[in-house]
Amino acid sequence: MFDVLIIGGGQAGSMTAINLRKQKFEGSIAIITEESHHPYQRPPLSKGFLTGDIKQENLFFRSESYYEKNKIKVFLKSRAASIEIKKQKVTLENGEEIKYKKLVIATGSKLNKITSEEDEKVIYLHSISSAINLKKRLEKHKSIGIVGAGYIGLEVAATARKMGLETTVLEAEKRIMQRSASDEIANFMKSYHEKMGVVFKLGSRVQKIFTEDRVRIVLDDGQTSEPSFVIVGAGVQAACDIAEEAGIDCNNGILVDENCLTSEENIYAAGDCVNYYFSRYGSRERLESVQNAIDQAAVVSASIMEAPITYKSIPWFWSDQYDLKIQIAGLSQDSDLSVTRGNKNNSKFSVCHFKDNRLTALECVNDQKTFMLGKKLIEVESKITPEAIENIQTNLRDWR
């Protein structure tokens, strides 16, 4: 029996446990994780870890001794198979049963897979071990095929080109970054990657990947590609099966209220697996970001401590590709106008999105100042006009 049992050892799960101890929670805490490692950061796996800028030991949120010292039990290599709500019990795949007083579901997201099984030559970047395999192959081989032109695929493409590999990106959609960026940013990034030597095949859906003698990727139009190895970054879905099977309300993620409480008493959820109502946007969103996981973990821990807080953060994301730092603040899906601040030709600019003449989102390339100040403008619902933000002579501080 644990006072708080957490399913998932990613950012949201581990930060919930860490927050509780910071807030002097004295009850027992346990984390169930399928990983063989204690909780670690995942974003660097497609960025600094591959280039060697970040060492493996620097990936971890806390040392192993931290969990022992703070009496946080970590069940490694353990998969939660089912939740019995009435009995307040989680059963592991090995049959072990763990009871709880409060449960936190932080199962994250699950990969969209093309092949039924992982292969040494077909890599799904989802763990330290898969990142180590990718790193070794980048160092040993001359060509790489990347399935998917989202952030993961493009970050790996940038690293591969810097290391001199012939790089081909295969994308089922008609443009890159279909779900995650505006046309302006997508077009700029595609041109930049092409300038660096990346070859794109858009509107190309992968039908089959053969790996027997050599790697052969077969596309739906009959074309083939034969790189040395493949990394698949074809998007993710909410990993909410265990919640759904237990009878917890789900719809593109686990549905939670403003306190991250699910439809069941004493069961919370946080992170990539959660569909949260953002009052700022008047809509439910399932976000896959570090910031969202950290903020929702804070909401969950505060709720457990019976000192609830409100989630007011502006969603933000980032990506590092070559010498470009892309930073996004806010949600731009429903914008009705966008203007560009800065100059695309010198790779320092921001695409600023408006809805009903109100700034709602920013996509910044090597433009840290606009990102930081613009994010604050979104937070305070500034009345800055499109004309004002487009003019680089405008001091954004004047509009706060």
XYZ file of C-alpha atoms in Angstrom:
400
model
C 0.000 0.000 0.000
C 1.292 3.441 -1.006
C -0.252 6.800 -0.179
C 0.589 7.981 -3.717
C 1.245 5.534 -6.545
C 2.443 6.939 -9.879
C 2.243 4.998 -13.147
C 4.960 6.378 -15.433
C 8.516 7.514 -14.816
C 8.698 10.335 -17.351
C 8.715 14.075 -16.744
C 5.183 14.318 -15.311
C 5.410 11.237 -13.095
C 8.836 11.955 -11.641
C 8.127 15.653 -11.079
C 4.910 14.804 -9.220
C 6.932 12.681 -6.776
C 9.718 15.267 -6.472
C 7.199 18.091 -5.915
C 5.422 16.153 -3.179
C 8.638 15.691 -1.255
C 9.546 19.367 -1.754
C 6.156 20.260 -0.279
C 6.901 18.121 2.784
C 4.464 15.339 1.908
C 5.189 12.653 4.473
C 3.202 9.759 3.000
C 4.670 6.857 1.029
C 5.330 7.347 -2.712
C 6.084 4.849 -5.472
C 6.738 5.156 -9.209
C 6.072 2.313 -11.659
C 8.187 2.534 -14.827
C 8.842 0.148 -17.706
C 12.322 1.626 -18.028
C 15.447 -0.062 -16.705
C 16.739 3.408 -15.714
C 15.558 5.833 -13.071
C 13.544 8.786 -14.493
C 15.365 10.862 -17.114
C 14.813 13.642 -19.661
C 13.671 12.555 -23.109
C 13.974 15.726 -25.288
C 17.827 15.620 -25.358
C 17.698 12.109 -26.872
C 17.074 13.651 -30.311
C 19.288 16.689 -29.684
C 22.337 17.072 -27.425
C 22.716 13.409 -26.498
C 23.241 12.386 -30.141
C 25.896 15.043 -30.696
C 27.694 14.218 -27.455
C 26.985 17.647 -25.947
C 24.952 15.967 -23.186
C 26.366 12.901 -21.437
C 24.151 10.030 -20.331
C 24.688 10.762 -16.647
C 23.353 14.302 -17.182
C 20.014 13.068 -18.517
C 18.658 12.014 -15.122
C 16.312 14.258 -13.122
C 17.782 13.037 -9.841
C 20.427 10.520 -8.745
C 19.427 7.029 -7.626
C 20.416 7.995 -4.085
C 17.875 10.837 -4.162
C 14.988 8.364 -4.443
C 16.373 6.242 -1.621
C 17.031 9.238 0.621
C 13.564 10.670 -0.011
C 11.834 7.308 0.321
C 10.438 7.211 -3.199
C 10.173 3.581 -4.261
C 10.896 3.072 -7.972
C 9.640 -0.153 -9.573
C 12.004 -0.506 -12.562
C 11.257 -2.773 -15.561
C 7.671 -2.927 -14.362
C 4.604 -2.538 -16.543
C 1.262 -1.654 -15.012
C -1.247 -4.009 -16.630
C -4.531 -2.964 -15.019
C -6.214 -0.676 -12.496
C -9.026 -1.862 -10.244
C -10.717 1.316 -9.124
C -13.004 -0.090 -6.424
C -10.184 -2.062 -4.823
C -7.743 0.850 -5.338
C -5.231 -1.561 -6.765
C -2.785 -1.687 -9.702
C -1.686 -5.078 -11.032
C 1.681 -5.345 -12.741
C 2.336 -7.519 -15.785
C 4.218 -9.990 -13.563
C 1.133 -10.411 -11.385
C 2.295 -8.290 -8.476
C -0.461 -6.175 -6.913
C 0.096 -2.698 -5.481
C -2.565 -0.845 -3.508
C -2.875 2.919 -3.368
C -4.736 5.732 -1.639
C -4.202 8.164 -4.504
C -3.162 7.205 -8.026
C -1.424 9.374 -10.635
C -1.470 8.211 -14.261
C 1.463 9.700 -16.158
C 1.840 7.133 -18.931
C 2.849 9.661 -21.584
C 2.437 8.794 -25.243
C 2.904 5.711 -27.379
C 4.636 5.633 -30.742
C 2.896 5.132 -34.054
C 4.720 2.104 -35.429
C 5.220 1.019 -39.016
C 6.935 -2.260 -38.227
C 5.495 -4.710 -35.722
C 8.820 -5.151 -33.944
C 11.853 -2.999 -33.364
C 14.946 -3.983 -35.309
C 18.582 -2.945 -34.958
C 18.267 -1.242 -38.345
C 14.816 0.263 -37.672
C 14.957 2.573 -34.666
C 12.082 4.139 -32.732
C 13.608 6.860 -30.578
C 11.839 6.400 -27.239
C 14.467 5.493 -24.648
C 18.110 5.810 -23.660
C 18.862 2.383 -25.151
C 17.334 3.317 -28.528
C 19.233 6.636 -28.473
C 22.501 4.786 -27.802
C 21.795 2.491 -30.765
C 21.044 5.514 -32.968
C 24.211 7.300 -31.819
C 26.354 4.278 -32.690
C 24.785 3.949 -36.126
C 25.204 7.647 -36.894
C 28.908 7.244 -36.131
C 29.356 4.078 -38.221
C 27.157 4.502 -41.311
C 26.995 6.726 -44.350
C 23.258 7.123 -44.948
C 20.032 7.341 -42.963
C 16.356 7.198 -43.847
C 14.010 9.158 -41.597
C 10.290 8.412 -41.610
C 8.384 11.480 -40.433
C 9.125 15.185 -40.764
C 8.055 16.344 -37.329
C 10.419 17.745 -34.720
C 12.029 14.396 -33.840
C 12.711 13.524 -37.477
C 14.083 16.952 -38.321
C 16.296 17.120 -35.218
C 17.810 13.762 -36.127
C 18.185 14.894 -39.759
C 20.127 17.972 -38.637
C 22.468 15.856 -36.506
C 22.931 13.305 -39.296
C 23.883 15.983 -41.821
C 26.325 17.591 -39.373
C 27.936 14.148 -39.067
C 28.124 13.821 -42.851
C 25.446 11.179 -43.483
C 23.400 11.149 -46.663
C 19.964 11.982 -45.252
C 16.536 11.305 -46.749
C 13.313 12.296 -44.971
C 10.101 10.516 -45.992
C 6.863 12.258 -45.030
C 3.291 11.115 -45.734
C 1.899 14.679 -45.623
C 2.291 17.243 -48.394
C 4.506 19.424 -46.191
C 6.823 19.033 -43.220
C 5.780 19.801 -39.610
C 2.112 19.476 -40.561
C 0.806 19.295 -36.981
C 3.377 21.423 -35.226
C 4.145 24.566 -37.241
C 2.683 27.154 -39.579
C 3.262 27.120 -43.328
C 5.768 29.983 -42.970
C 7.951 28.138 -40.471
C 7.598 24.813 -42.293
C 8.663 26.324 -45.626
C 11.626 28.098 -44.028
C 12.788 24.924 -42.241
C 12.444 22.785 -45.367
C 14.548 25.226 -47.374
C 17.160 25.379 -44.606
C 17.421 21.590 -44.392
C 17.666 21.308 -48.183
C 20.457 23.894 -48.154
C 22.239 21.604 -45.682
C 21.832 18.631 -48.025
C 18.718 16.856 -46.739
C 16.513 15.224 -49.395
C 12.758 15.291 -48.761
C 10.175 12.963 -50.259
C 6.808 14.476 -49.355
C 3.439 12.811 -49.869
C 5.323 9.525 -49.521
C 3.678 7.000 -47.217
C 5.847 4.057 -46.162
C 4.168 0.727 -46.869
C 6.870 -1.688 -45.750
C 10.418 -1.734 -44.427
C 12.556 -4.776 -45.259
C 15.746 -5.435 -43.270
C 16.807 -9.001 -44.196
C 19.960 -8.403 -46.257
C 19.852 -4.658 -46.488
C 17.372 -1.964 -45.580
C 14.741 -1.330 -48.224
C 11.883 1.108 -47.699
C 8.902 0.627 -50.016
C 6.613 3.623 -50.549
C 2.943 3.569 -51.541
C 3.768 4.826 -55.057
C 6.163 1.920 -55.625
C 9.351 3.932 -55.126
C 12.036 2.491 -52.871
C 14.802 3.913 -50.709
C 17.814 1.978 -49.440
C 19.583 3.791 -46.582
C 21.988 2.062 -44.196
C 19.353 2.249 -41.437
C 16.047 3.903 -40.592
C 14.659 5.972 -37.747
C 10.877 6.198 -37.489
C 9.328 9.347 -36.067
C 5.763 8.952 -37.301
C 4.033 10.678 -34.413
C 2.466 9.456 -31.192
C -0.877 8.841 -29.514
C -1.913 9.224 -25.892
C -0.955 6.134 -23.886
C -4.272 5.940 -22.078
C -5.311 2.312 -22.666
C -4.894 1.335 -19.017
C -7.157 4.220 -17.955
C -9.773 3.490 -20.609
C -9.884 -0.196 -19.698
C -10.419 0.769 -16.056
C -13.476 2.838 -17.009
C -11.886 6.285 -16.668
C -13.252 8.857 -19.148
C -10.937 9.296 -22.147
C -11.104 11.067 -25.497
C -7.785 11.629 -27.255
C -6.217 11.301 -23.837
C -7.422 11.043 -20.256
C -10.024 13.712 -19.547
C -9.201 15.735 -16.426
C -10.591 18.796 -14.673
C -8.650 21.952 -13.772
C -7.023 20.082 -10.846
C -5.931 17.234 -13.157
C -8.474 14.956 -11.434
C -9.931 12.260 -13.693
C -13.544 11.104 -13.730
C -12.671 8.841 -10.796
C -12.124 10.046 -7.254
C -8.506 9.816 -6.015
C -7.132 9.259 -9.525
C -5.173 12.067 -11.194
C -3.405 12.249 -14.560
C -0.689 14.494 -15.983
C 1.516 14.930 -19.036
C 1.286 13.735 -22.646
C -1.526 11.289 -21.828
C -3.879 14.056 -20.629
C -6.596 15.965 -22.446
C -6.895 19.202 -20.465
C -9.367 22.075 -20.774
C -7.492 25.341 -21.373
C -9.832 28.151 -20.354
C -7.545 30.649 -22.111
C -8.302 29.018 -25.468
C -11.777 27.714 -24.660
C -10.839 24.244 -25.832
C -9.466 20.901 -24.746
C -5.905 20.158 -25.843
C -3.527 17.252 -25.475
C -0.028 18.722 -25.479
C 3.252 16.871 -25.869
C 5.739 19.158 -24.174
C 8.097 19.348 -21.223
C 6.481 22.567 -19.972
C 3.017 21.006 -19.973
C 4.233 17.920 -18.099
C 6.028 20.020 -15.469
C 3.073 22.365 -14.947
C 0.512 19.573 -14.724
C 2.746 17.694 -12.260
C 2.691 20.846 -10.120
C -1.119 20.947 -10.347
C -1.385 17.276 -9.308
C 1.010 17.560 -6.355
C -0.750 20.720 -5.138
C -4.117 18.979 -5.379
C -2.841 15.992 -3.392
C -1.510 18.408 -0.775
C -5.013 19.959 -0.665
C -3.650 23.329 -1.723
C -4.871 23.478 -5.337
C -3.350 25.848 -7.864
C -4.598 27.003 -11.269
C -2.838 26.043 -14.506
C -2.336 29.405 -16.207
C 0.848 28.784 -18.167
C 1.173 29.617 -21.836
C 2.114 26.376 -23.642
C 5.617 26.563 -25.070
C 7.895 24.260 -27.038
C 11.385 24.327 -28.508
C 13.614 22.573 -31.023
C 17.320 22.783 -31.888
C 18.312 22.137 -35.500
C 21.758 23.091 -36.870
C 22.396 26.634 -35.620
C 18.668 27.332 -35.360
C 16.757 27.552 -32.087
C 13.021 27.336 -32.690
C 10.824 28.497 -29.793
C 7.040 28.436 -29.872
C 4.687 30.068 -27.379
C 0.920 29.696 -27.383
C -1.388 27.787 -29.735
C -1.815 29.055 -33.281
C -4.295 26.544 -34.743
C -7.272 28.929 -34.721
C -5.433 32.132 -35.646
C -6.917 34.256 -38.412
C -3.899 36.474 -39.152
C -0.140 36.150 -39.000
C 2.640 38.695 -39.493
C 6.407 38.292 -39.573
C 8.750 40.272 -37.329
C 12.399 40.267 -38.408
C 14.194 38.950 -41.455
C 14.030 35.346 -42.688
C 17.119 35.932 -44.817
C 19.361 36.247 -41.760
C 17.539 33.397 -39.952
C 16.346 35.608 -37.130
C 12.619 36.240 -37.196
C 9.271 35.458 -35.577
C 5.891 34.560 -37.027
C 3.266 36.218 -34.809
C -0.286 34.838 -34.817
C -3.464 36.762 -34.011
C -7.093 35.837 -33.490
C -9.717 38.588 -33.368
C -6.835 41.116 -33.248
C -5.386 39.522 -30.094
C -1.874 38.002 -30.063
C -2.271 34.257 -29.404
C 0.976 32.592 -30.480
C 4.573 33.108 -31.593
C 6.953 30.945 -33.606
C 10.469 32.307 -33.157
C 13.655 31.367 -34.981
C 16.852 32.552 -33.264
C 14.770 35.364 -31.767
C 14.959 34.868 -28.022
C 14.019 38.455 -27.195
C 10.746 38.376 -29.133
C 9.957 34.963 -27.666
C 10.434 36.073 -24.053
C 8.666 39.432 -24.383
C 5.991 38.128 -26.738
C 5.173 35.251 -24.385
C 4.514 37.805 -21.644
C 2.279 39.779 -24.021
C 0.195 36.656 -24.621
C 0.011 35.982 -20.870
C -1.346 39.452 -20.052
C -3.594 39.468 -23.125
C -1.882 42.572 -24.468
C -3.665 44.728 -27.041
C -0.578 44.964 -29.220
C -1.561 45.312 -32.871
C -0.280 43.248 -35.802
C 1.254 46.407 -37.272
C 3.111 47.185 -34.043
C 4.637 43.743 -33.552
C 5.599 43.501 -37.225
C 7.624 46.722 -36.930
C 11.032 45.757 -35.534
C 11.429 49.281 -34.159
C 8.565 48.618 -31.726
C 9.693 48.156 -28.143
C 7.535 45.204 -27.037
C 7.942 46.204 -23.375
C 5.758 49.246 -24.076
C 2.765 46.975 -24.761
C 2.755 44.967 -21.539
